[in-house]
């Protein structure tokens, strides 16, 4: 029965098993990047973070996209004037002052993006150490105060200074790729930028995870793209693939992640499975 199956899935999402999401041996800072819009970047950031948080792993989302969609999805205040990532970047507030707890889980924190962030790229150009403003704010001491295991940085759909700041700050990059035509278009440019950052600004950065999103099993194309991405990136690609889902698309409109909006949906289950894979890789210490 579909209703019974959905109830079982919801129970699995909302009632964690002991040790289901292992905590990493050391804190992981993951930038979620792809300059192509509409690939599920913000959706993946908030749902992976929420899945980890629901299962006892303390997680911080940094909303670095001026649209503020990640802030909306985890239901934190991001009206103009709220202490936000903008004030964090220009050094007006500390990380502890800017981080807010999500209503969806005590383990889920977010530094919101307000409309003020829209002009930040221009302001950053003239600032000293402009590429590492975020790194300077996210010190080990500041993150230890929040006691977080994971930091997910949601980037804008561009390769500007905000994305560079995110790449300089992180240890890992997670790239969501949609299972659609032109999926790999523009990816070369992103990988070149990551290489430049590795070479000149952050030697510890690595592309650790590729997440396939918006998979539609009814199309041949989705399978072709999946195969192409797996051939190209190998073990970096998560086994879990996120299906195209109405529930996943609707959830942000209600100020929720899909795990809160419809925990019994296939979308919620897929993000839970993807988060578990990410968590297990952290324990195994896989680096690529």
mmCIF file of C-alpha atoms in Angstrom:
data_model
loop_
_atom_site.group_PDB
_atom_site.id
_atom_site.type_symbol
_atom_site.label_atom_id
_atom_site.label_comp_id
_atom_site.label_asym_id
_atom_site.label_seq_id
_atom_site.Cartn_x
_atom_site.Cartn_y
_atom_site.Cartn_z
ATOM 1 C CA UNK A 1 0.000 0.000 0.000
ATOM 2 C CA UNK A 2 1.447 3.366 -1.027
ATOM 3 C CA UNK A 3 0.175 5.120 2.149
ATOM 4 C CA UNK A 4 1.760 2.502 4.390
ATOM 5 C CA UNK A 5 5.035 2.755 2.456
ATOM 6 C CA UNK A 6 5.001 6.542 2.795
ATOM 7 C CA UNK A 7 4.393 6.273 6.537
ATOM 8 C CA UNK A 8 7.355 3.904 6.872
ATOM 9 C CA UNK A 9 9.569 6.302 4.911
ATOM 10 C CA UNK A 10 8.439 9.235 7.080
ATOM 11 C CA UNK A 11 9.246 7.256 10.234
ATOM 12 C CA UNK A 12 12.721 6.506 8.896
ATOM 13 C CA UNK A 13 13.343 10.195 8.160
ATOM 14 C CA UNK A 14 11.984 11.511 11.462
ATOM 15 C CA UNK A 15 13.145 8.799 13.888
ATOM 16 C CA UNK A 16 16.859 8.222 13.564
ATOM 17 C CA UNK A 17 18.574 4.932 14.249
ATOM 18 C CA UNK A 18 21.508 5.047 16.614
ATOM 19 C CA UNK A 19 24.687 5.717 14.630
ATOM 20 C CA UNK A 20 22.751 6.095 11.365
ATOM 21 C CA UNK A 21 24.688 9.280 10.593
ATOM 22 C CA UNK A 22 28.213 8.886 11.945
ATOM 23 C CA UNK A 23 29.916 12.070 13.095
ATOM 24 C CA UNK A 24 33.053 12.948 11.143
ATOM 25 C CA UNK A 25 36.460 12.469 12.727
ATOM 26 C CA UNK A 26 37.087 16.197 12.159
ATOM 27 C CA UNK A 27 34.867 19.094 11.134
ATOM 28 C CA UNK A 28 33.994 19.184 7.431
ATOM 29 C CA UNK A 29 33.541 22.451 5.535
ATOM 30 C CA UNK A 30 31.802 21.801 2.210
ATOM 31 C CA UNK A 31 31.104 24.368 -0.505
ATOM 32 C CA UNK A 32 28.164 23.525 -2.750
ATOM 33 C CA UNK A 33 28.961 25.100 -6.119
ATOM 34 C CA UNK A 34 27.867 25.135 -9.739
ATOM 35 C CA UNK A 35 27.621 28.412 -11.623
ATOM 36 C CA UNK A 36 24.765 27.000 -13.667
ATOM 37 C CA UNK A 37 21.411 28.014 -12.157
ATOM 38 C CA UNK A 38 18.585 25.581 -11.520
ATOM 39 C CA UNK A 39 20.675 22.471 -10.824
ATOM 40 C CA UNK A 40 19.450 21.928 -7.253
ATOM 41 C CA UNK A 41 22.320 23.670 -5.473
ATOM 42 C CA UNK A 42 20.356 25.352 -2.678
ATOM 43 C CA UNK A 43 17.876 22.464 -2.472
ATOM 44 C CA UNK A 44 20.748 20.007 -1.990
ATOM 45 C CA UNK A 45 22.517 22.234 0.544
ATOM 46 C CA UNK A 46 19.521 22.632 2.845
ATOM 47 C CA UNK A 47 18.222 19.077 2.560
ATOM 48 C CA UNK A 48 21.598 17.416 3.160
ATOM 49 C CA UNK A 49 22.134 19.739 6.134
ATOM 50 C CA UNK A 50 18.634 19.033 7.486
ATOM 51 C CA UNK A 51 19.048 15.262 7.095
ATOM 52 C CA UNK A 52 22.297 15.317 9.068
ATOM 53 C CA UNK A 53 20.795 17.622 11.723
ATOM 54 C CA UNK A 54 17.671 15.475 12.182
ATOM 55 C CA UNK A 55 19.965 12.529 12.849
ATOM 56 C CA UNK A 56 21.945 14.217 15.587
ATOM 57 C CA UNK A 57 24.818 15.781 13.637
ATOM 58 C CA UNK A 58 25.217 19.512 14.313
ATOM 59 C CA UNK A 59 25.265 21.385 11.021
ATOM 60 C CA UNK A 60 25.714 25.002 9.924
ATOM 61 C CA UNK A 61 24.473 26.426 6.608
ATOM 62 C CA UNK A 62 26.138 29.579 5.288
ATOM 63 C CA UNK A 63 23.796 31.254 2.806
ATOM 64 C CA UNK A 64 26.112 33.026 0.380
ATOM 65 C CA UNK A 65 23.470 33.601 -2.304
ATOM 66 C CA UNK A 66 21.877 37.097 -2.281
ATOM 67 C CA UNK A 67 18.524 35.497 -3.194
ATOM 68 C CA UNK A 68 18.432 34.048 0.334
ATOM 69 C CA UNK A 69 16.644 30.842 -0.696
ATOM 70 C CA UNK A 70 18.588 28.651 1.737
ATOM 71 C CA UNK A 71 17.599 30.996 4.595
ATOM 72 C CA UNK A 72 13.948 30.694 3.541
ATOM 73 C CA UNK A 73 14.093 26.892 3.323
ATOM 74 C CA UNK A 74 15.493 26.440 6.848
ATOM 75 C CA UNK A 75 13.086 29.086 8.178
ATOM 76 C CA UNK A 76 15.435 31.683 9.629
ATOM 77 C CA UNK A 77 14.837 35.433 9.638
ATOM 78 C CA UNK A 78 16.549 37.160 6.719
ATOM 79 C CA UNK A 79 14.835 40.524 6.554
ATOM 80 C CA UNK A 80 17.071 43.512 5.872
ATOM 81 C CA UNK A 81 18.806 44.577 9.086
ATOM 82 C CA UNK A 82 19.121 41.020 10.455
ATOM 83 C CA UNK A 83 22.754 40.134 11.329
ATOM 84 C CA UNK A 84 23.729 38.192 8.225
ATOM 85 C CA UNK A 85 26.546 36.870 6.065
ATOM 86 C CA UNK A 86 26.994 40.396 4.651
ATOM 87 C CA UNK A 87 27.952 41.829 8.066
ATOM 88 C CA UNK A 88 30.087 38.739 8.645
ATOM 89 C CA UNK A 89 32.049 39.376 5.425
ATOM 90 C CA UNK A 90 32.689 43.045 6.157
ATOM 91 C CA UNK A 91 33.680 42.253 9.757
ATOM 92 C CA UNK A 92 30.794 43.943 11.571
ATOM 93 C CA UNK A 93 29.536 40.831 13.392
ATOM 94 C CA UNK A 94 31.037 37.559 14.577
ATOM 95 C CA UNK A 95 29.950 34.100 13.432
ATOM 96 C CA UNK A 96 28.230 33.445 16.765
ATOM 97 C CA UNK A 97 26.256 36.699 16.439
ATOM 98 C CA UNK A 98 25.151 35.941 12.869
ATOM 99 C CA UNK A 99 24.186 32.247 13.274
ATOM 100 C CA UNK A 100 20.534 31.461 13.968
ATOM 101 C CA UNK A 101 18.919 28.154 14.930
ATOM 102 C CA UNK A 102 16.394 26.748 12.461
ATOM 103 C CA UNK A 103 12.873 26.054 13.735
ATOM 104 C CA UNK A 104 13.166 22.622 12.079
ATOM 105 C CA UNK A 105 15.951 21.248 14.282
ATOM 106 C CA UNK A 106 18.087 22.435 17.195
ATOM 107 C CA UNK A 107 21.064 20.863 15.391
ATOM 108 C CA UNK A 108 20.556 23.026 12.293
ATOM 109 C CA UNK A 109 22.067 26.524 12.289
ATOM 110 C CA UNK A 110 22.136 29.090 9.495
ATOM 111 C CA UNK A 111 23.924 32.352 8.778
ATOM 112 C CA UNK A 112 21.278 34.011 6.595
ATOM 113 C CA UNK A 113 21.650 36.095 3.440
ATOM 114 C CA UNK A 114 19.738 39.378 3.317
ATOM 115 C CA UNK A 115 19.217 41.666 0.344
ATOM 116 C CA UNK A 116 22.293 43.616 1.557
ATOM 117 C CA UNK A 117 24.468 40.825 0.154
ATOM 118 C CA UNK A 118 23.526 41.844 -3.412
ATOM 119 C CA UNK A 119 26.052 44.689 -3.405
ATOM 120 C CA UNK A 120 28.726 42.823 -1.458
ATOM 121 C CA UNK A 121 30.697 41.618 -4.514
ATOM 122 C CA UNK A 122 31.298 45.228 -5.561
ATOM 123 C CA UNK A 123 32.247 46.259 -2.022
ATOM 124 C CA UNK A 124 34.598 43.293 -1.614
ATOM 125 C CA UNK A 125 36.634 44.289 -4.684
ATOM 126 C CA UNK A 126 38.289 47.172 -2.826
ATOM 127 C CA UNK A 127 38.754 45.301 0.451
ATOM 128 C CA UNK A 128 41.987 43.890 1.773
ATOM 129 C CA UNK A 129 42.271 40.072 1.478
ATOM 130 C CA UNK A 130 38.980 40.124 -0.427
ATOM 131 C CA UNK A 131 39.134 36.423 -1.392
ATOM 132 C CA UNK A 132 39.463 35.228 2.190
ATOM 133 C CA UNK A 133 36.957 37.379 4.121
ATOM 134 C CA UNK A 134 34.723 34.384 4.803
ATOM 135 C CA UNK A 135 37.650 32.191 5.852
ATOM 136 C CA UNK A 136 38.759 34.847 8.341
ATOM 137 C CA UNK A 137 35.256 34.865 9.856
ATOM 138 C CA UNK A 138 34.944 31.049 10.000
ATOM 139 C CA UNK A 139 37.939 30.367 12.209
ATOM 140 C CA UNK A 140 38.315 27.058 14.037
ATOM 141 C CA UNK A 141 37.675 28.932 17.301
ATOM 142 C CA UNK A 142 34.423 30.468 16.008
ATOM 143 C CA UNK A 143 33.182 27.136 14.646
ATOM 144 C CA UNK A 144 34.160 25.380 17.888
ATOM 145 C CA UNK A 145 31.981 27.889 19.794
ATOM 146 C CA UNK A 146 29.009 26.729 17.728
ATOM 147 C CA UNK A 147 30.149 23.099 18.154
ATOM 148 C CA UNK A 148 29.290 22.130 14.562
ATOM 149 C CA UNK A 149 30.416 18.975 12.737
ATOM 150 C CA UNK A 150 29.489 20.184 9.242
ATOM 151 C CA UNK A 151 29.466 23.530 7.469
ATOM 152 C CA UNK A 152 27.675 23.750 4.117
ATOM 153 C CA UNK A 153 28.247 26.908 2.076
ATOM 154 C CA UNK A 154 25.558 27.630 -0.513
ATOM 155 C CA UNK A 155 26.995 29.636 -3.430
ATOM 156 C CA UNK A 156 25.309 31.998 -5.880
ATOM 157 C CA UNK A 157 24.986 30.782 -9.504
ATOM 158 C CA UNK A 158 28.129 32.614 -10.641
ATOM 159 C CA UNK A 159 31.906 32.371 -10.345
ATOM 160 C CA UNK A 160 32.335 35.803 -8.733
ATOM 161 C CA UNK A 161 34.013 36.852 -5.495
ATOM 162 C CA UNK A 162 31.382 35.294 -3.238
ATOM 163 C CA UNK A 163 31.965 31.858 -4.782
ATOM 164 C CA UNK A 164 35.751 32.378 -4.595
ATOM 165 C CA UNK A 165 35.362 33.187 -0.870
ATOM 166 C CA UNK A 166 33.439 29.944 -0.419
ATOM 167 C CA UNK A 167 36.136 27.926 -2.234
ATOM 168 C CA UNK A 168 38.924 29.527 -0.210
ATOM 169 C CA UNK A 169 37.104 28.672 3.049
ATOM 170 C CA UNK A 170 36.178 25.048 2.334
ATOM 171 C CA UNK A 171 38.065 21.743 2.457
ATOM 172 C CA UNK A 172 35.679 20.102 -0.004
ATOM 173 C CA UNK A 173 33.490 20.982 -2.968
ATOM 174 C CA UNK A 174 30.175 19.262 -3.628
ATOM 175 C CA UNK A 175 28.899 19.786 -7.187
ATOM 176 C CA UNK A 176 25.235 19.076 -7.940
ATOM 177 C CA UNK A 177 24.674 18.089 -11.593
ATOM 178 C CA UNK A 178 21.187 17.764 -13.051
ATOM 179 C CA UNK A 179 20.385 14.696 -15.164
ATOM 180 C CA UNK A 180 19.389 16.794 -18.156
ATOM 181 C CA UNK A 181 20.649 17.994 -21.516
ATOM 182 C CA UNK A 182 23.735 20.272 -21.282
ATOM 183 C CA UNK A 183 24.373 18.931 -17.753
ATOM 184 C CA UNK A 184 28.156 19.127 -18.130
ATOM 185 C CA UNK A 185 28.117 22.462 -19.947
ATOM 186 C CA UNK A 186 30.067 25.075 -18.003
ATOM 187 C CA UNK A 187 31.452 22.449 -15.636
ATOM 188 C CA UNK A 188 34.908 22.781 -17.200
ATOM 189 C CA UNK A 189 34.961 26.444 -16.223
ATOM 190 C CA UNK A 190 34.007 25.625 -12.629
ATOM 191 C CA UNK A 191 36.711 22.930 -12.412
ATOM 192 C CA UNK A 192 39.304 25.377 -13.840
ATOM 193 C CA UNK A 193 38.352 27.926 -11.175
ATOM 194 C CA UNK A 194 38.629 25.290 -8.464
ATOM 195 C CA UNK A 195 42.096 24.405 -9.795
ATOM 196 C CA UNK A 196 43.158 28.063 -9.685
ATOM 197 C CA UNK A 197 41.946 28.373 -6.102
ATOM 198 C CA UNK A 198 43.820 25.146 -5.216
ATOM 199 C CA UNK A 199 46.991 26.459 -6.776
ATOM 200 C CA UNK A 200 46.996 29.983 -5.367
ATOM 201 C CA UNK A 201 44.652 30.292 -2.388
ATOM 202 C CA UNK A 202 43.656 26.954 -0.834
ATOM 203 C CA UNK A 203 45.894 23.915 -1.344
ATOM 204 C CA UNK A 204 43.687 21.672 0.805
ATOM 205 C CA UNK A 205 40.596 22.028 -1.425
ATOM 206 C CA UNK A 206 39.291 18.955 -3.258
ATOM 207 C CA UNK A 207 36.205 18.012 -5.266
ATOM 208 C CA UNK A 208 34.957 15.318 -2.911
ATOM 209 C CA UNK A 209 31.369 14.795 -4.046
ATOM 210 C CA UNK A 210 29.206 14.908 -7.175
ATOM 211 C CA UNK A 211 25.462 14.639 -6.578
ATOM 212 C CA UNK A 212 23.143 13.828 -9.471
ATOM 213 C CA UNK A 213 19.824 15.687 -9.205
ATOM 214 C CA UNK A 214 16.490 16.002 -11.045
ATOM 215 C CA UNK A 215 16.583 12.439 -12.325
ATOM 216 C CA UNK A 216 13.561 11.460 -14.397
ATOM 217 C CA UNK A 217 13.476 7.677 -14.837
ATOM 218 C CA UNK A 218 11.067 7.952 -17.767
ATOM 219 C CA UNK A 219 13.699 9.444 -20.046
ATOM 220 C CA UNK A 220 16.605 7.769 -21.771
ATOM 221 C CA UNK A 221 18.542 11.031 -21.504
ATOM 222 C CA UNK A 222 18.630 10.871 -17.692
ATOM 223 C CA UNK A 223 20.374 7.487 -17.835
ATOM 224 C CA UNK A 224 22.813 8.700 -20.489
ATOM 225 C CA UNK A 225 23.772 11.742 -18.407
ATOM 226 C CA UNK A 226 24.122 9.589 -15.279
ATOM 227 C CA UNK A 227 26.460 7.215 -17.101
ATOM 228 C CA UNK A 228 28.465 10.066 -18.615
ATOM 229 C CA UNK A 229 28.962 11.728 -15.229
ATOM 230 C CA UNK A 230 29.955 8.419 -13.582
ATOM 231 C CA UNK A 231 32.433 7.645 -16.383
ATOM 232 C CA UNK A 232 33.942 11.108 -16.065
ATOM 233 C CA UNK A 233 34.136 11.427 -12.264
ATOM 234 C CA UNK A 234 34.193 7.832 -11.028
ATOM 235 C CA UNK A 235 33.989 7.295 -7.281
ATOM 236 C CA UNK A 236 33.340 10.951 -6.523
ATOM 237 C CA UNK A 237 29.728 10.458 -7.668
ATOM 238 C CA UNK A 238 27.308 9.491 -4.900
ATOM 239 C CA UNK A 239 25.364 6.276 -5.506
ATOM 240 C CA UNK A 240 22.168 8.025 -4.415
ATOM 241 C CA UNK A 241 20.475 9.997 -7.183
ATOM 242 C CA UNK A 242 17.894 12.678 -6.362
ATOM 243 C CA UNK A 243 14.687 12.225 -8.383
ATOM 244 C CA UNK A 244 12.770 15.052 -10.008
ATOM 245 C CA UNK A 245 10.056 15.713 -7.446
ATOM 246 C CA UNK A 246 7.154 18.121 -7.025
ATOM 247 C CA UNK A 247 7.479 17.913 -3.226
ATOM 248 C CA UNK A 248 11.152 18.937 -3.358
ATOM 249 C CA UNK A 249 10.193 21.967 -5.496
ATOM 250 C CA UNK A 250 7.200 22.940 -3.325
ATOM 251 C CA UNK A 251 8.881 22.751 0.092
ATOM 252 C CA UNK A 252 10.782 26.110 -0.005
ATOM 253 C CA UNK A 253 7.497 27.918 -0.755
ATOM 254 C CA UNK A 254 6.366 26.816 2.712
ATOM 255 C CA UNK A 255 9.661 27.867 4.340
ATOM 256 C CA UNK A 256 10.705 24.239 4.812
ATOM 257 C CA UNK A 257 13.116 21.586 3.641
ATOM 258 C CA UNK A 258 11.478 18.586 1.975
ATOM 259 C CA UNK A 259 12.319 16.514 5.073
ATOM 260 C CA UNK A 260 10.077 18.785 7.154
ATOM 261 C CA UNK A 261 7.478 19.412 4.427
ATOM 262 C CA UNK A 262 6.853 15.811 3.392
ATOM 263 C CA UNK A 263 9.120 13.349 5.211
ATOM 264 C CA UNK A 264 7.442 10.366 3.529
ATOM 265 C CA UNK A 265 8.189 11.560 -0.012
ATOM 266 C CA UNK A 266 10.733 9.972 -2.320
ATOM 267 C CA UNK A 267 12.615 13.262 -2.406
ATOM 268 C CA UNK A 268 13.027 13.321 1.386
ATOM 269 C CA UNK A 269 14.169 9.694 1.420
ATOM 270 C CA UNK A 270 16.691 10.334 -1.358
ATOM 271 C CA UNK A 271 18.255 13.277 0.473
ATOM 272 C CA UNK A 272 18.395 11.201 3.664
ATOM 273 C CA UNK A 273 20.255 8.450 1.778
ATOM 274 C CA UNK A 274 22.582 10.984 0.121
ATOM 275 C CA UNK A 275 23.369 12.577 3.509
ATOM 276 C CA UNK A 276 24.169 9.166 4.960
ATOM 277 C CA UNK A 277 26.591 8.519 2.092
ATOM 278 C CA UNK A 278 28.241 11.910 2.690
ATOM 279 C CA UNK A 279 28.506 11.122 6.425
ATOM 280 C CA UNK A 280 29.986 7.660 5.846
ATOM 281 C CA UNK A 281 32.570 9.070 3.446
ATOM 282 C CA UNK A 282 33.584 11.529 6.165
ATOM 283 C CA UNK A 283 34.319 8.700 8.551
ATOM 284 C CA UNK A 284 36.196 6.695 5.927
ATOM 285 C CA UNK A 285 38.213 9.834 5.152
ATOM 286 C CA UNK A 286 37.779 9.419 1.385
ATOM 287 C CA UNK A 287 39.579 12.136 -0.527
ATOM 288 C CA UNK A 288 39.728 12.509 -4.246
#
